[in-house]
Tab-separated table of C-alpha atoms in Angstrom:
chain	number	residue	atom	x	y	z
A	1	MET	CA	0.000	0.000	0.000
A	2	ILE	CA	2.711	2.483	1.015
A	3	ARG	CA	4.847	1.453	-1.958
A	4	THR	CA	1.883	1.990	-4.272
A	5	ILE	CA	1.334	5.509	-2.933
A	6	ILE	CA	5.015	6.432	-3.190
A	7	LYS	CA	5.336	4.944	-6.674
A	8	ASN	CA	2.269	6.818	-7.909
A	9	ARG	CA	2.673	10.006	-5.873
A	10	TYR	CA	2.593	12.242	-8.956
A	11	LEU	CA	-0.621	10.619	-10.194
A	12	LEU	CA	-2.085	10.925	-6.694
A	13	GLY	CA	-1.260	14.625	-6.660
A	14	GLN	CA	-2.935	15.136	-10.024
A	15	LEU	CA	-6.049	13.228	-8.945
A	16	THR	CA	-6.308	15.202	-5.709
A	17	ARG	CA	-5.945	18.545	-7.458
A	18	LYS	CA	-8.607	17.565	-9.983
A	19	ASP	CA	-10.902	16.380	-7.182
A	20	ILE	CA	-10.558	19.697	-5.349
A	21	GLU	CA	-11.155	21.698	-8.520
A	22	LEU	CA	-14.245	19.668	-9.464
A	23	LYS	CA	-15.822	20.320	-6.076
A	24	TYR	CA	-15.978	24.062	-6.753
A	25	LYS	CA	-16.054	24.015	-10.562
A	26	ASP	CA	-19.690	25.016	-11.122
A	27	SER	CA	-20.053	27.429	-8.195
A	28	VAL	CA	-19.945	31.198	-8.699
A	29	LEU	CA	-17.471	31.854	-5.894
A	30	GLY	CA	-15.395	28.759	-6.591
A	31	MET	CA	-12.812	27.856	-3.973
A	32	LEU	CA	-13.748	30.897	-1.915
A	33	TRP	CA	-16.484	28.693	-0.463
A	34	SER	CA	-13.800	26.683	1.338
A	35	VAL	CA	-13.081	29.866	3.323
A	36	ILE	CA	-16.588	31.338	3.486
A	37	VAL	CA	-18.230	28.229	4.980
A	38	PRO	CA	-15.860	27.971	8.001
A	39	ILE	CA	-16.249	31.712	8.663
A	40	LEU	CA	-20.045	31.452	8.567
A	41	MET	CA	-19.981	28.435	10.888
A	42	ILE	CA	-17.846	30.241	13.461
A	43	VAL	CA	-20.091	33.329	13.293
A	44	ILE	CA	-23.216	31.190	13.774
A	45	TYR	CA	-21.706	29.180	16.645
A	46	THR	CA	-20.466	32.365	18.308
A	47	PHE	CA	-23.933	33.939	18.154
A	48	VAL	CA	-25.787	30.831	19.313
A	49	PHE	CA	-23.463	29.891	22.164
A	50	SER	CA	-22.612	33.370	23.421
A	51	VAL	CA	-25.905	35.215	22.904
A	52	VAL	CA	-28.736	32.659	22.806
A	53	PHE	CA	-27.461	30.503	25.650
A	54	ARG	CA	-24.280	29.828	27.596
A	55	PRO	CA	-23.281	26.173	27.737
A	56	GLN	CA	-21.859	24.739	30.944
A	57	TRP	CA	-18.524	24.375	29.196
A	58	ILE	CA	-18.003	28.153	29.332
A	59	SER	CA	-16.434	29.267	32.586
A	60	ASP	CA	-17.627	32.400	34.354
A	61	THR	CA	-14.242	33.998	33.855
A	62	GLY	CA	-13.763	32.736	30.319
A	63	SER	CA	-14.470	34.566	27.084
A	64	LYS	CA	-18.024	34.454	25.806
A	65	PHE	CA	-16.537	33.170	22.565
A	66	GLU	CA	-14.860	30.246	24.310
A	67	PHE	CA	-17.406	27.562	23.480
A	68	SER	CA	-17.773	28.447	19.800
A	69	LEU	CA	-14.020	28.051	19.323
A	70	ILE	CA	-13.851	24.857	21.383
A	71	MET	CA	-16.714	23.240	19.516
A	72	TYR	CA	-15.572	24.341	16.080
A	73	CYS	CA	-12.091	23.022	16.809
A	74	GLY	CA	-13.614	19.605	17.490
A	75	LEU	CA	-15.598	19.820	14.269
A	76	VAL	CA	-12.492	20.629	12.226
A	77	ALA	CA	-11.039	17.272	13.241
A	78	PHE	CA	-14.302	15.323	13.087
A	79	ASN	CA	-15.491	16.732	9.755
A	80	MET	CA	-12.408	15.424	8.012
A	81	LEU	CA	-13.399	11.861	8.886
A	82	SER	CA	-17.135	12.364	8.311
A	83	ASP	CA	-16.604	13.926	4.870
A	84	VAL	CA	-14.489	10.975	3.763
A	85	MET	CA	-16.924	8.441	5.196
A	86	ALA	CA	-19.805	10.073	3.316
A	87	ARG	CA	-17.899	10.003	0.019
A	88	SER	CA	-16.520	6.488	0.422
A	89	SER	CA	-19.842	4.718	-0.142
A	90	GLY	CA	-20.027	5.632	-3.826
A	91	LEU	CA	-16.337	6.101	-4.501
A	92	ILE	CA	-15.634	2.997	-6.591
A	93	ALA	CA	-18.956	3.075	-8.463
A	94	SER	CA	-18.463	6.732	-9.423
A	95	ASN	CA	-15.006	5.881	-10.756
A	96	ALA	CA	-15.990	2.640	-12.502
A	97	ASN	CA	-13.996	3.666	-15.573
A	98	TYR	CA	-10.806	3.113	-13.567
A	99	VAL	CA	-11.831	-0.362	-12.394
A	100	LYS	CA	-11.345	-1.993	-15.773
A	101	LYS	CA	-7.951	-0.367	-16.237
A	102	VAL	CA	-5.535	-3.039	-15.042
A	103	ILE	CA	-2.646	-0.627	-14.626
A	104	PHE	CA	-4.598	1.857	-12.498
A	105	PRO	CA	-3.963	1.495	-8.737
A	106	LEU	CA	-7.460	1.725	-7.255
A	107	GLU	CA	-5.999	2.192	-3.774
A	108	LEU	CA	-5.270	5.789	-4.748
A	109	LEU	CA	-8.967	6.711	-4.786
A	110	PRO	CA	-9.531	6.474	-0.996
A	111	VAL	CA	-6.242	8.304	-0.436
A	112	MET	CA	-7.340	10.971	-2.927
A	113	ILE	CA	-10.572	11.837	-1.116
A	114	THR	CA	-8.695	11.816	2.201
A	115	LEU	CA	-6.204	14.368	0.867
A	116	THR	CA	-9.085	16.484	-0.438
A	117	ALA	CA	-10.659	16.378	3.024
A	118	LEU	CA	-7.264	17.239	4.541
A	119	PHE	CA	-7.043	20.291	2.272
A	120	ASN	CA	-10.481	21.466	3.405
A	121	SER	CA	-9.554	20.737	7.018
A	122	PHE	CA	-6.421	22.883	6.728
A	123	ILE	CA	-8.499	25.776	5.378
A	124	SER	CA	-10.892	25.413	8.316
A	125	LEU	CA	-7.934	25.259	10.706
A	126	ILE	CA	-6.500	28.496	9.311
A	127	VAL	CA	-9.879	30.205	9.740
A	128	LEU	CA	-10.066	28.851	13.307
A	129	VAL	CA	-6.599	30.169	14.185
A	130	ILE	CA	-7.432	33.601	12.743
A	131	ALA	CA	-10.740	33.634	14.654
A	132	LYS	CA	-8.900	32.734	17.874
A	133	LEU	CA	-6.420	35.538	17.254
A	134	ILE	CA	-9.218	38.057	16.664
A	135	LEU	CA	-11.411	36.947	19.567
A	136	THR	CA	-8.786	36.136	22.203
A	137	HIS	CA	-5.739	38.030	20.881
A	138	THR	CA	-3.588	34.926	21.280
A	139	VAL	CA	-2.194	32.102	19.173
A	140	SER	CA	-1.164	28.835	20.805
A	141	VAL	CA	2.600	28.340	20.902
A	142	THR	CA	2.003	24.614	20.407
A	143	LEU	CA	0.127	25.163	17.125
A	144	PRO	CA	2.924	23.662	14.946
A	145	LEU	CA	2.395	20.355	16.777
A	146	VAL	CA	-0.990	20.050	15.081
A	147	VAL	CA	0.910	18.329	12.271
A	148	VAL	CA	1.744	15.491	14.664
A	149	VAL	CA	-1.928	15.202	15.633
A	150	TYR	CA	-3.022	15.196	12.003
A	151	ILE	CA	-0.825	12.214	11.072
A	152	PRO	CA	-2.816	9.491	12.908
A	153	LEU	CA	-6.073	11.167	11.820
A	154	VAL	CA	-5.034	10.940	8.163
A	155	ILE	CA	-3.846	7.336	8.488
A	156	PHE	CA	-7.039	6.335	10.303
A	157	THR	CA	-9.229	8.098	7.736
A	158	VAL	CA	-7.487	6.381	4.829
A	159	GLY	CA	-8.064	3.015	6.496
A	160	VAL	CA	-11.752	3.746	7.054
A	161	SER	CA	-12.148	4.880	3.447
A	162	LEU	CA	-10.423	1.777	2.087
A	163	MET	CA	-12.754	-0.448	4.079
A	164	LEU	CA	-16.004	1.416	3.353
A	165	SER	CA	-15.323	1.968	-0.345
A	166	ALA	CA	-14.602	-1.739	-0.832
A	167	MET	CA	-17.617	-2.888	1.168
A	168	SER	CA	-19.992	-0.497	-0.610
A	169	VAL	CA	-19.373	-2.203	-3.950
A	170	TYR	CA	-20.963	-5.389	-2.613
A	171	LEU	CA	-23.325	-3.937	0.018
A	172	LYS	CA	-25.513	-1.358	-1.716
A	173	ASP	CA	-27.288	-0.251	1.474
A	174	ILE	CA	-24.094	0.775	3.197
A	175	ALA	CA	-24.565	4.446	2.244
A	176	SER	CA	-27.638	4.654	4.484
A	177	VAL	CA	-25.806	2.900	7.293
A	178	ILE	CA	-22.847	5.266	6.999
A	179	SER	CA	-25.042	8.352	7.427
A	180	VAL	CA	-26.418	6.921	10.671
A	181	VAL	CA	-22.951	5.920	11.889
A	182	ILE	CA	-21.627	9.435	11.222
A	183	THR	CA	-24.418	10.967	13.299
A	184	VAL	CA	-23.926	8.534	16.178
A	185	LEU	CA	-20.152	8.931	16.043
A	186	MET	CA	-20.445	12.716	16.230
A	187	TYR	CA	-22.566	12.572	19.382
A	188	VAL	CA	-20.266	10.116	21.144
A	189	SER	CA	-17.216	12.188	20.248
A	190	PRO	CA	-16.229	15.121	22.498
A	191	VAL	CA	-17.327	17.729	19.963
A	192	PHE	CA	-20.227	19.308	21.852
A	193	PHE	CA	-19.045	18.349	25.326
A	194	SER	CA	-15.851	17.850	27.297
A	195	LEU	CA	-14.674	14.354	28.112
A	196	GLU	CA	-14.506	15.288	31.797
A	197	SER	CA	-18.223	16.149	31.852
A	198	VAL	CA	-19.229	12.587	30.945
A	199	PRO	CA	-20.186	10.474	34.004
A	200	GLU	CA	-17.682	7.737	34.795
A	201	SER	CA	-20.248	5.019	34.140
A	202	TYR	CA	-20.738	6.229	30.557
A	203	ARG	CA	-17.237	7.447	29.756
A	204	ILE	CA	-16.288	4.058	28.325
A	205	ILE	CA	-18.496	4.901	25.327
A	206	CYS	CA	-16.221	7.826	24.514
A	207	GLU	CA	-13.038	5.981	25.389
A	208	ILE	CA	-13.640	3.251	22.794
A	209	ASN	CA	-14.198	5.939	20.173
A	210	PRO	CA	-10.926	6.576	18.279
A	211	MET	CA	-11.921	10.165	17.485
A	212	THR	CA	-11.991	11.060	21.180
A	213	TYR	CA	-8.217	10.962	21.510
A	214	MET	CA	-7.604	12.846	18.273
A	215	ILE	CA	-10.117	15.598	19.036
A	216	GLU	CA	-8.790	16.070	22.585
A	217	ASN	CA	-5.215	16.424	21.331
A	218	PHE	CA	-6.379	18.697	18.524
A	219	ARG	CA	-7.802	21.110	21.085
A	220	ASN	CA	-4.730	20.824	23.295
A	221	VAL	CA	-2.325	22.096	20.642
A	222	VAL	CA	-4.624	24.451	18.700
A	223	LEU	CA	-6.616	26.152	21.479
A	224	TYR	CA	-5.171	25.428	24.902
A	225	GLY	CA	-1.490	25.870	24.057
A	226	THR	CA	-0.528	22.654	25.835
A	227	MET	CA	1.494	19.688	24.681
A	228	PRO	CA	-0.399	16.731	23.232
A	229	ASN	CA	-1.449	14.050	25.667
A	230	TRP	CA	1.244	11.528	24.771
A	231	LEU	CA	-0.821	8.539	25.875
A	232	TYR	CA	-3.673	9.723	23.651
A	233	LEU	CA	-1.199	10.212	20.806
A	234	VAL	CA	0.172	6.674	21.150
A	235	ILE	CA	-3.359	5.258	21.276
A	236	SER	CA	-4.246	7.298	18.177
A	237	PHE	CA	-1.275	5.952	16.229
A	238	VAL	CA	-1.944	2.348	17.247
A	239	ILE	CA	-5.616	2.562	16.279
A	240	ALA	CA	-4.751	4.355	13.026
A	241	ILE	CA	-2.179	1.761	11.975
A	242	VAL	CA	-4.521	-1.124	12.795
A	243	MET	CA	-7.343	0.557	10.856
A	244	ALA	CA	-5.091	1.212	7.860
A	245	TRP	CA	-3.924	-2.417	7.850
A	246	LEU	CA	-7.484	-3.716	8.170
A	247	GLY	CA	-8.835	-1.371	5.505
A	248	GLY	CA	-5.964	-2.157	3.158
A	249	THR	CA	-6.433	-5.904	3.595
A	250	ILE	CA	-10.174	-5.725	2.934
A	251	PHE	CA	-9.690	-3.490	-0.100
A	252	ARG	CA	-6.943	-5.643	-1.591
A	253	ARG	CA	-9.049	-8.790	-1.348
A	254	ALA	CA	-12.286	-7.148	-2.462
A	255	LYS	CA	-10.991	-5.260	-5.493
A	256	GLU	CA	-10.493	-8.462	-7.496
A	257	GLY	CA	-14.263	-8.701	-7.901
A	258	PHE	CA	-15.033	-5.018	-8.531
A	259	ALA	CA	-15.172	-5.420	-12.307
A	260	ASP	CA	-17.642	-8.310	-12.049
A	261	VAL	CA	-20.017	-6.397	-9.774
A	262	LEU	CA	-19.796	-3.056	-11.554
């Protein structure tokens, strides 16, 4: 898998660029939407959670903008995975022309949509950092370490995409299942709440969720200015590597029958 990516890195770059361009091709504002949408989301969250009501997460001494930044930071990490999951269900079918090309490495397709999601995530991250600077007049000194946090997230996302894209060729109803899974996963991830606020008896639900560790570390380095939780980082890497191996194995075995099904 890694050798395939390295060997075809130029092709992967071309595919990713084309995928990004196609997303905004027919829109009037084009790629500006990748900046406008995050800005609008932060404005909406700031209004709702600082004017309409104050969540428990906001401390009495904290900024009224605190929760909007905290929640949006969690969404930046989570949306990368959810976007890829949503696209994975129809990935192979929508690129059926590549399936019958023996020389085309199909493994590049899941990596391609992951890199597209990573691009969008970076744009959202930049908007988040600028918003934090404007609202709190500070930038976390640990911000460069976000690259380290992104690595297991990217590896994990590729693995999930490999698995889902392969399964969806044979299981046509998987798209409906994925939409439900995304919703459930979002509400058991610490996006709208802090991990500490979950009662001990229910915290296991969050602790078996791989996104918990990635989101927590994402906030640590981007918002709180603290070092990553190294235990969380190790857990993230282990889960990511296992998921990538599992997804790669399933995809490699399943792709032999793609042409027959499609």
